[in-house]
CSV table of C-alpha atoms in Angstrom, one decimal:
chain,number,residue,atom,x,y,z
A,1,UNK,CA,4.8,42.9,-15.4
A,2,UNK,CA,3.5,42.7,-11.9
A,3,UNK,CA,6.4,42.3,-9.6
A,4,UNK,CA,4.3,41.2,-6.7
A,5,UNK,CA,4.8,37.5,-5.7
A,6,UNK,CA,1.6,35.7,-5.3
A,7,UNK,CA,0.8,32.1,-4.3
A,8,UNK,CA,0.8,30.9,-8.0
A,9,UNK,CA,4.4,32.0,-8.5
A,10,UNK,CA,5.4,30.4,-5.2
A,11,UNK,CA,3.7,27.2,-6.1
A,12,UNK,CA,5.4,27.1,-9.5
A,13,UNK,CA,8.8,27.3,-7.7
A,14,UNK,CA,7.7,24.6,-5.3
A,15,UNK,CA,6.6,22.3,-8.1
A,16,UNK,CA,9.8,22.8,-10.1
A,17,UNK,CA,12.0,21.8,-7.1
A,18,UNK,CA,9.6,19.1,-6.0
A,19,UNK,CA,9.8,17.4,-9.4
A,20,UNK,CA,13.5,18.0,-9.7
A,21,UNK,CA,14.4,15.9,-6.6
A,22,UNK,CA,12.1,13.1,-7.8
A,23,UNK,CA,13.7,13.3,-11.2
A,24,UNK,CA,17.2,13.1,-9.7
A,25,UNK,CA,16.3,9.9,-7.8
A,26,UNK,CA,14.6,8.3,-10.9
A,27,UNK,CA,17.5,9.3,-13.1
A,28,UNK,CA,20.1,7.8,-10.7
A,29,UNK,CA,18.1,4.6,-10.6
A,30,UNK,CA,17.9,4.4,-14.4
A,31,UNK,CA,21.4,5.5,-15.4
A,32,UNK,CA,23.5,4.7,-12.3
A,33,UNK,CA,21.8,1.7,-10.8
A,34,UNK,CA,19.5,0.9,-7.8
A,35,UNK,CA,22.3,0.7,-5.3
A,36,UNK,CA,23.6,4.2,-6.0
A,37,UNK,CA,20.1,5.6,-6.1
A,38,UNK,CA,19.4,4.1,-2.7
A,39,UNK,CA,22.7,5.5,-1.3
A,40,UNK,CA,21.7,9.0,-2.6
A,41,UNK,CA,18.3,8.8,-0.9
A,42,UNK,CA,19.8,7.4,2.4
A,43,UNK,CA,22.4,10.2,2.6
A,44,UNK,CA,19.9,12.9,1.6
A,45,UNK,CA,17.4,12.0,4.3
A,46,UNK,CA,20.1,11.6,6.9
A,47,UNK,CA,21.3,15.1,6.1
A,48,UNK,CA,17.8,16.4,6.3
A,49,UNK,CA,17.3,14.7,9.6
A,50,UNK,CA,20.5,16.0,11.1
A,51,UNK,CA,19.7,19.6,9.9
A,52,UNK,CA,16.0,19.7,10.8
A,53,UNK,CA,14.9,17.2,13.5
A,54,UNK,CA,16.0,18.7,16.8
A,55,UNK,CA,15.5,22.3,15.9
A,56,UNK,CA,12.1,21.3,14.4
A,57,UNK,CA,11.0,19.6,17.6
A,58,UNK,CA,11.7,22.8,19.6
A,59,UNK,CA,10.0,25.0,17.0
A,60,UNK,CA,6.9,22.9,17.0
A,61,UNK,CA,6.8,22.6,20.8
A,62,UNK,CA,7.3,18.8,20.8
A,63,UNK,CA,10.6,18.5,22.6
A,64,UNK,CA,9.1,17.7,26.0
A,65,UNK,CA,6.8,14.9,24.8
A,66,UNK,CA,7.5,11.2,25.2
A,67,UNK,CA,9.9,10.3,22.4
A,68,UNK,CA,7.7,8.0,20.3
A,69,UNK,CA,5.0,10.7,20.3
A,70,UNK,CA,7.4,13.5,19.6
A,71,UNK,CA,8.9,11.7,16.7
A,72,UNK,CA,5.6,10.8,15.1
A,73,UNK,CA,4.1,14.3,15.7
A,74,UNK,CA,7.2,15.9,14.2
A,75,UNK,CA,6.5,14.0,10.9
A,76,UNK,CA,2.9,14.9,11.0
A,77,UNK,CA,3.2,18.6,11.5
A,78,UNK,CA,6.4,19.2,9.4
A,79,UNK,CA,5.0,17.3,6.5
A,80,UNK,CA,1.6,18.8,6.7
A,81,UNK,CA,3.1,22.3,6.7
A,82,UNK,CA,5.1,21.3,3.6
A,83,UNK,CA,1.9,20.2,1.8
A,84,UNK,CA,2.3,16.5,2.3
A,85,UNK,CA,-0.7,14.3,2.9
A,86,UNK,CA,-0.2,12.7,6.3
A,87,UNK,CA,-2.0,11.2,9.3
A,88,UNK,CA,-1.1,10.5,12.9
A,89,UNK,CA,-2.4,8.2,15.6
A,90,UNK,CA,-1.3,8.0,19.2
A,91,UNK,CA,-1.7,4.5,20.6
A,92,UNK,CA,0.2,5.1,23.9
A,93,UNK,CA,3.1,7.1,25.3
A,94,UNK,CA,5.4,4.4,23.8
A,95,UNK,CA,3.7,3.8,20.5
A,96,UNK,CA,2.6,6.4,17.9
A,97,UNK,CA,1.7,5.8,14.3
A,98,UNK,CA,2.5,8.0,11.3
A,99,UNK,CA,0.8,7.3,7.9
A,100,UNK,CA,1.3,8.9,4.5
A,101,UNK,CA,-1.7,8.1,2.3
A,102,UNK,CA,-1.5,8.2,-1.5
A,103,UNK,CA,-0.5,10.1,-3.4
A,104,UNK,CA,3.0,9.9,-2.1
A,105,UNK,CA,4.7,13.4,-2.2
A,106,UNK,CA,8.3,12.4,-2.8
A,107,UNK,CA,7.3,9.9,-5.6
A,108,UNK,CA,4.9,12.2,-7.4
A,109,UNK,CA,2.5,10.9,-10.0
A,110,UNK,CA,3.5,7.8,-11.9
A,111,UNK,CA,7.1,8.1,-10.6
A,112,UNK,CA,5.9,5.7,-7.9
A,113,UNK,CA,5.9,2.8,-10.4
A,114,UNK,CA,9.6,3.2,-11.0
A,115,UNK,CA,10.9,3.4,-7.4
A,116,UNK,CA,12.5,0.1,-6.1
A,117,UNK,CA,11.8,-1.1,-2.6
A,118,UNK,CA,15.4,-0.6,-1.6
A,119,UNK,CA,15.3,3.1,-2.7
A,120,UNK,CA,12.1,3.8,-0.8
A,121,UNK,CA,13.4,2.0,2.3
A,122,UNK,CA,16.6,4.1,2.2
A,123,UNK,CA,14.5,7.1,3.1
A,124,UNK,CA,13.4,5.2,6.3
A,125,UNK,CA,17.0,4.2,7.1
A,126,UNK,CA,18.2,7.8,6.6
A,127,UNK,CA,15.6,9.5,8.8
A,128,UNK,CA,13.1,7.3,10.7
A,129,UNK,CA,15.6,4.8,12.1
A,130,UNK,CA,17.8,7.6,13.4
A,131,UNK,CA,15.3,9.5,15.5
A,132,UNK,CA,16.2,7.5,18.6
A,133,UNK,CA,19.9,8.1,18.1
A,134,UNK,CA,19.4,11.8,17.8
A,135,UNK,CA,17.1,11.9,20.9
A,136,UNK,CA,19.8,9.9,22.8
A,137,UNK,CA,17.2,7.2,23.3
A,138,UNK,CA,18.7,3.8,22.2
A,139,UNK,CA,15.3,2.1,22.9
A,140,UNK,CA,13.3,4.0,20.3
A,141,UNK,CA,12.8,2.4,16.9
A,142,UNK,CA,10.6,2.6,13.9
A,143,UNK,CA,8.4,-0.3,12.6
A,144,UNK,CA,7.2,0.0,9.0
A,145,UNK,CA,4.0,-1.8,8.3
A,146,UNK,CA,3.4,-0.9,4.7
A,147,UNK,CA,4.9,1.0,1.7
A,148,UNK,CA,3.1,2.4,-1.4
A,149,UNK,CA,5.9,1.2,-3.7
A,150,UNK,CA,5.1,-2.3,-2.7
A,151,UNK,CA,1.3,-1.8,-3.3
A,152,UNK,CA,0.1,-0.9,0.2
A,153,UNK,CA,-2.4,2.0,0.5
A,154,UNK,CA,0.1,4.3,1.9
A,155,UNK,CA,3.5,4.4,3.7
A,156,UNK,CA,2.8,3.7,7.3
A,157,UNK,CA,4.5,2.6,10.5
A,158,UNK,CA,4.9,3.4,14.2
A,159,UNK,CA,7.5,4.6,16.6
A,160,UNK,CA,7.9,2.3,19.5
A,161,UNK,CA,10.0,2.5,22.7
A,162,UNK,CA,11.2,-0.9,23.6
A,163,UNK,CA,12.2,-2.2,27.0
A,164,UNK,CA,15.8,-2.6,25.9
A,165,UNK,CA,18.5,-0.9,23.8
A,166,UNK,CA,18.3,-1.6,20.1
A,167,UNK,CA,21.2,-2.6,17.9
A,168,UNK,CA,21.7,-0.5,14.8
A,169,UNK,CA,20.0,-3.1,12.6
A,170,UNK,CA,17.0,-3.2,14.9
A,171,UNK,CA,16.2,0.5,14.7
A,172,UNK,CA,14.2,-0.1,11.5
A,173,UNK,CA,12.0,-3.2,11.4
A,174,UNK,CA,9.4,-4.3,8.8
A,175,UNK,CA,6.1,-5.9,9.9
A,176,UNK,CA,3.8,-6.3,6.9
A,177,UNK,CA,1.4,-8.4,9.0
A,178,UNK,CA,0.5,-5.3,11.1
A,179,UNK,CA,-1.6,-2.3,9.9
A,180,UNK,CA,-2.4,1.1,11.2
A,181,UNK,CA,-5.7,1.5,13.0
A,182,UNK,CA,-8.5,3.5,11.4
A,183,UNK,CA,-7.8,7.2,11.6
A,184,UNK,CA,-10.8,9.6,11.5
A,185,UNK,CA,-9.5,12.5,9.4
A,186,UNK,CA,-11.8,14.9,11.3
A,187,UNK,CA,-9.9,14.3,14.5
A,188,UNK,CA,-6.5,15.4,13.0
A,189,UNK,CA,-5.2,18.8,13.8
A,190,UNK,CA,-5.6,21.2,10.9
A,191,UNK,CA,-3.6,24.3,9.9
A,192,UNK,CA,-5.4,27.4,11.1
A,193,UNK,CA,-6.2,29.4,8.0
A,194,UNK,CA,-5.7,32.7,9.9
A,195,UNK,CA,-2.3,31.6,11.0
A,196,UNK,CA,-1.5,29.8,7.8
A,197,UNK,CA,-3.1,31.8,4.9
A,198,UNK,CA,-2.7,30.4,1.4
A,199,UNK,CA,0.4,32.4,0.6
A,200,UNK,CA,2.2,31.2,3.7
A,201,UNK,CA,1.2,27.6,2.9
A,202,UNK,CA,2.6,28.1,-0.6
A,203,UNK,CA,5.9,29.4,0.8
A,204,UNK,CA,6.1,26.4,3.2
A,205,UNK,CA,5.6,24.0,0.3
A,206,UNK,CA,8.3,26.0,-1.6
A,207,UNK,CA,10.8,25.9,1.3
A,208,UNK,CA,10.1,22.2,1.8
A,209,UNK,CA,10.8,21.4,-1.8
A,210,UNK,CA,13.9,23.6,-2.1
A,211,UNK,CA,15.5,22.1,1.0
A,212,UNK,CA,15.8,18.8,-0.8
A,213,UNK,CA,17.7,20.4,-3.7
A,214,UNK,CA,19.8,22.5,-1.3
A,215,UNK,CA,21.1,19.2,0.2
A,216,UNK,CA,20.7,17.0,-2.8
A,217,UNK,CA,22.9,18.9,-5.4
A,218,UNK,CA,26.1,18.9,-3.3
A,219,UNK,CA,25.4,15.3,-2.4
A,220,UNK,CA,25.1,14.4,-6.1
A,221,UNK,CA,28.5,16.0,-6.8
A,222,UNK,CA,30.0,14.1,-3.9
A,223,UNK,CA,28.7,10.7,-5.0
A,224,UNK,CA,29.4,11.0,-8.7
A,225,UNK,CA,32.4,13.4,-8.7
A,226,UNK,CA,32.2,17.0,-9.9
A,227,UNK,CA,32.6,16.2,-13.7
A,228,UNK,CA,30.1,13.4,-13.9
A,229,UNK,CA,27.9,14.9,-11.3
A,230,UNK,CA,27.7,18.1,-13.3
A,231,UNK,CA,27.0,16.2,-16.6
A,232,UNK,CA,24.3,14.0,-15.1
A,233,UNK,CA,22.8,16.7,-12.9
A,234,UNK,CA,22.5,19.0,-15.9
A,235,UNK,CA,20.8,16.3,-17.9
A,236,UNK,CA,18.2,15.6,-15.3
A,237,UNK,CA,17.6,19.3,-14.5
A,238,UNK,CA,17.2,20.2,-18.2
A,239,UNK,CA,14.7,17.3,-18.7
A,240,UNK,CA,12.7,18.5,-15.6
A,241,UNK,CA,12.6,22.1,-16.9
A,242,UNK,CA,11.4,21.0,-20.3
A,243,UNK,CA,8.7,18.8,-18.9
A,244,UNK,CA,7.4,21.4,-16.5
A,245,UNK,CA,7.4,24.4,-18.8
A,246,UNK,CA,3.7,24.3,-19.8
A,247,UNK,CA,2.6,24.0,-16.1
A,248,UNK,CA,5.0,26.7,-14.9
A,249,UNK,CA,4.2,29.1,-17.7
A,250,UNK,CA,0.4,28.7,-17.1
A,251,UNK,CA,0.9,29.4,-13.4
A,252,UNK,CA,2.8,32.6,-14.3
A,253,UNK,CA,0.5,33.7,-17.2
A,254,UNK,CA,3.4,33.6,-19.7
A,255,UNK,CA,1.8,33.7,-23.2
A,256,UNK,CA,4.5,34.9,-25.7
A,257,UNK,CA,7.5,32.8,-26.6
A,258,UNK,CA,10.0,35.6,-27.1
A,259,UNK,CA,13.0,36.6,-25.0
A,260,UNK,CA,11.3,39.3,-22.9
A,261,UNK,CA,8.5,36.8,-22.0
A,262,UNK,CA,11.1,34.3,-20.8
A,263,UNK,CA,12.9,37.0,-18.8
A,264,UNK,CA,9.5,37.8,-17.2
A,265,UNK,CA,9.2,34.1,-16.3
A,266,UNK,CA,12.8,33.9,-15.0
A,267,UNK,CA,12.4,37.1,-12.9
A,268,UNK,CA,9.2,35.9,-11.3
A,269,UNK,CA,10.7,32.5,-10.5
A,270,UNK,CA,13.8,33.9,-8.9
A,271,UNK,CA,11.9,36.5,-6.8
A,272,UNK,CA,9.4,33.8,-5.8
A,273,UNK,CA,12.4,31.6,-4.7
A,274,UNK,CA,13.4,34.3,-2.3
A,275,UNK,CA,16.3,35.7,-4.4
A,276,UNK,CA,17.2,39.4,-4.6
A,277,UNK,CA,17.6,40.5,-8.2
A,278,UNK,CA,17.7,43.5,-10.5
A,279,UNK,CA,16.6,43.6,-14.1
A,280,UNK,CA,17.6,45.7,-17.1
A,281,UNK,CA,15.9,44.8,-20.4
A,282,UNK,CA,16.8,41.2,-21.2
A,283,UNK,CA,19.3,40.8,-18.3
A,284,UNK,CA,18.6,39.6,-14.8
A,285,UNK,CA,21.3,40.0,-12.2
A,286,UNK,CA,21.0,38.2,-8.9
A,287,UNK,CA,22.6,39.9,-5.9
A,288,UNK,CA,21.5,37.3,-3.2
A,289,UNK,CA,21.0,33.6,-3.7
A,290,UNK,CA,18.7,32.2,-1.0
A,291,UNK,CA,19.1,28.6,-1.8
A,292,UNK,CA,22.9,28.5,-1.1
A,293,UNK,CA,23.3,31.7,0.9
A,294,UNK,CA,25.6,30.2,3.5
A,295,UNK,CA,27.6,27.7,1.4
A,296,UNK,CA,30.4,27.5,-1.1
A,297,UNK,CA,29.3,27.7,-4.7
A,298,UNK,CA,31.7,25.8,-6.9
A,299,UNK,CA,31.1,26.1,-10.7
A,300,UNK,CA,29.7,22.6,-11.1
A,301,UNK,CA,27.0,23.4,-8.4
A,302,UNK,CA,25.9,26.6,-10.2
A,303,UNK,CA,25.9,24.8,-13.6
A,304,UNK,CA,23.6,22.1,-12.3
A,305,UNK,CA,21.3,24.6,-10.6
A,306,UNK,CA,20.9,26.5,-13.9
A,307,UNK,CA,19.9,23.4,-15.8
A,308,UNK,CA,16.1,23.4,-15.2
A,309,UNK,CA,16.0,27.0,-16.3
A,310,UNK,CA,17.8,26.0,-19.5
A,311,UNK,CA,15.2,23.3,-19.9
A,312,UNK,CA,12.4,25.8,-19.4
A,313,UNK,CA,13.9,28.0,-22.1
A,314,UNK,CA,14.3,25.1,-24.5
A,315,UNK,CA,10.6,24.5,-24.3
A,316,UNK,CA,9.8,28.2,-24.4
A,317,UNK,CA,11.7,28.8,-27.5
A,318,UNK,CA,14.4,26.4,-28.8
A,319,UNK,CA,16.1,29.2,-30.8
A,320,UNK,CA,17.1,31.1,-27.7
A,321,UNK,CA,19.8,30.2,-25.1
A,322,UNK,CA,20.9,31.3,-21.7
A,323,UNK,CA,24.1,33.2,-21.2
A,324,UNK,CA,25.6,33.9,-17.8
A,325,UNK,CA,28.6,35.0,-15.8
A,326,UNK,CA,30.1,32.6,-13.2
A,327,UNK,CA,30.5,35.2,-10.4
A,328,UNK,CA,28.8,36.0,-7.1
A,329,UNK,CA,27.0,38.7,-9.0
A,330,UNK,CA,25.1,36.2,-11.1
A,331,UNK,CA,23.6,37.4,-14.4
A,332,UNK,CA,21.4,35.8,-17.0
A,333,UNK,CA,21.1,37.1,-20.5
A,334,UNK,CA,19.0,35.9,-23.3
A,335,UNK,CA,20.4,36.1,-26.9
A,336,UNK,CA,19.9,34.2,-30.1
A,337,UNK,CA,22.2,31.3,-30.9
């Protein structure tokens, strides 16, 4: 097997984590109710915001811009780097539009049809409405003018700096009678292919997708409790792995359905995730876990994380199972039931 990690392997990892976060939200909505699903999305995007927004502004060189422009440009550049379809329009120093045309990244494919308005809006409450607070500008708010879950041709809205301080409930406003001006795609900044070759773009998509799971799994355990969170998280993860097996295996050129072939798949996925591993025959030992490198790893968290790989194996060969040790030196072994 070729141990080199190419863009196909990296994209396979990104796709797995991308569908996983969407599946968790849909699963919560179906099995736990719209209110809890919305709370999960709200807390998830607030965590992402608090972790990423200010450091991202500096990294992208946007921290000295007027706040409305800085906020909108942050969404444009960070989402574009992550592989999300996005547009930007600067109307004035105090008003800047951001638009996410279909297909919506977070609600991939037909998942869009199952996302309630309140769950979608929780994303805006968690992130967009809080940019002014984080920037220490109580006059900055976000006005949403359309959402794809309600049938509009994209999620769109604008950051606006008012003449007065906003109350918490005014930081996010909905104005369906307004619409984003026409944006000529040829005028939008593009990623420089020399600076952003395909493998770097693939890694950015991977990192973007994995970040949702890095924040989402601990949050799931907080909301549901460790016992139910582990049960529910494992169910969703297993389902996602089974559904994605054909696509993942094709990306990785996995043809056979025996144990060595699955170990090949597992090794490629872990390496493409940024993990450090060693392999001996049908055993993979991970010595460094990139996703949760700086956090505690309680057993329920590691069990939920393993679930998509169990799902992949179930679709690969239902007469095989994963065996593993619950230690920092994480090992995975394939053996018949």
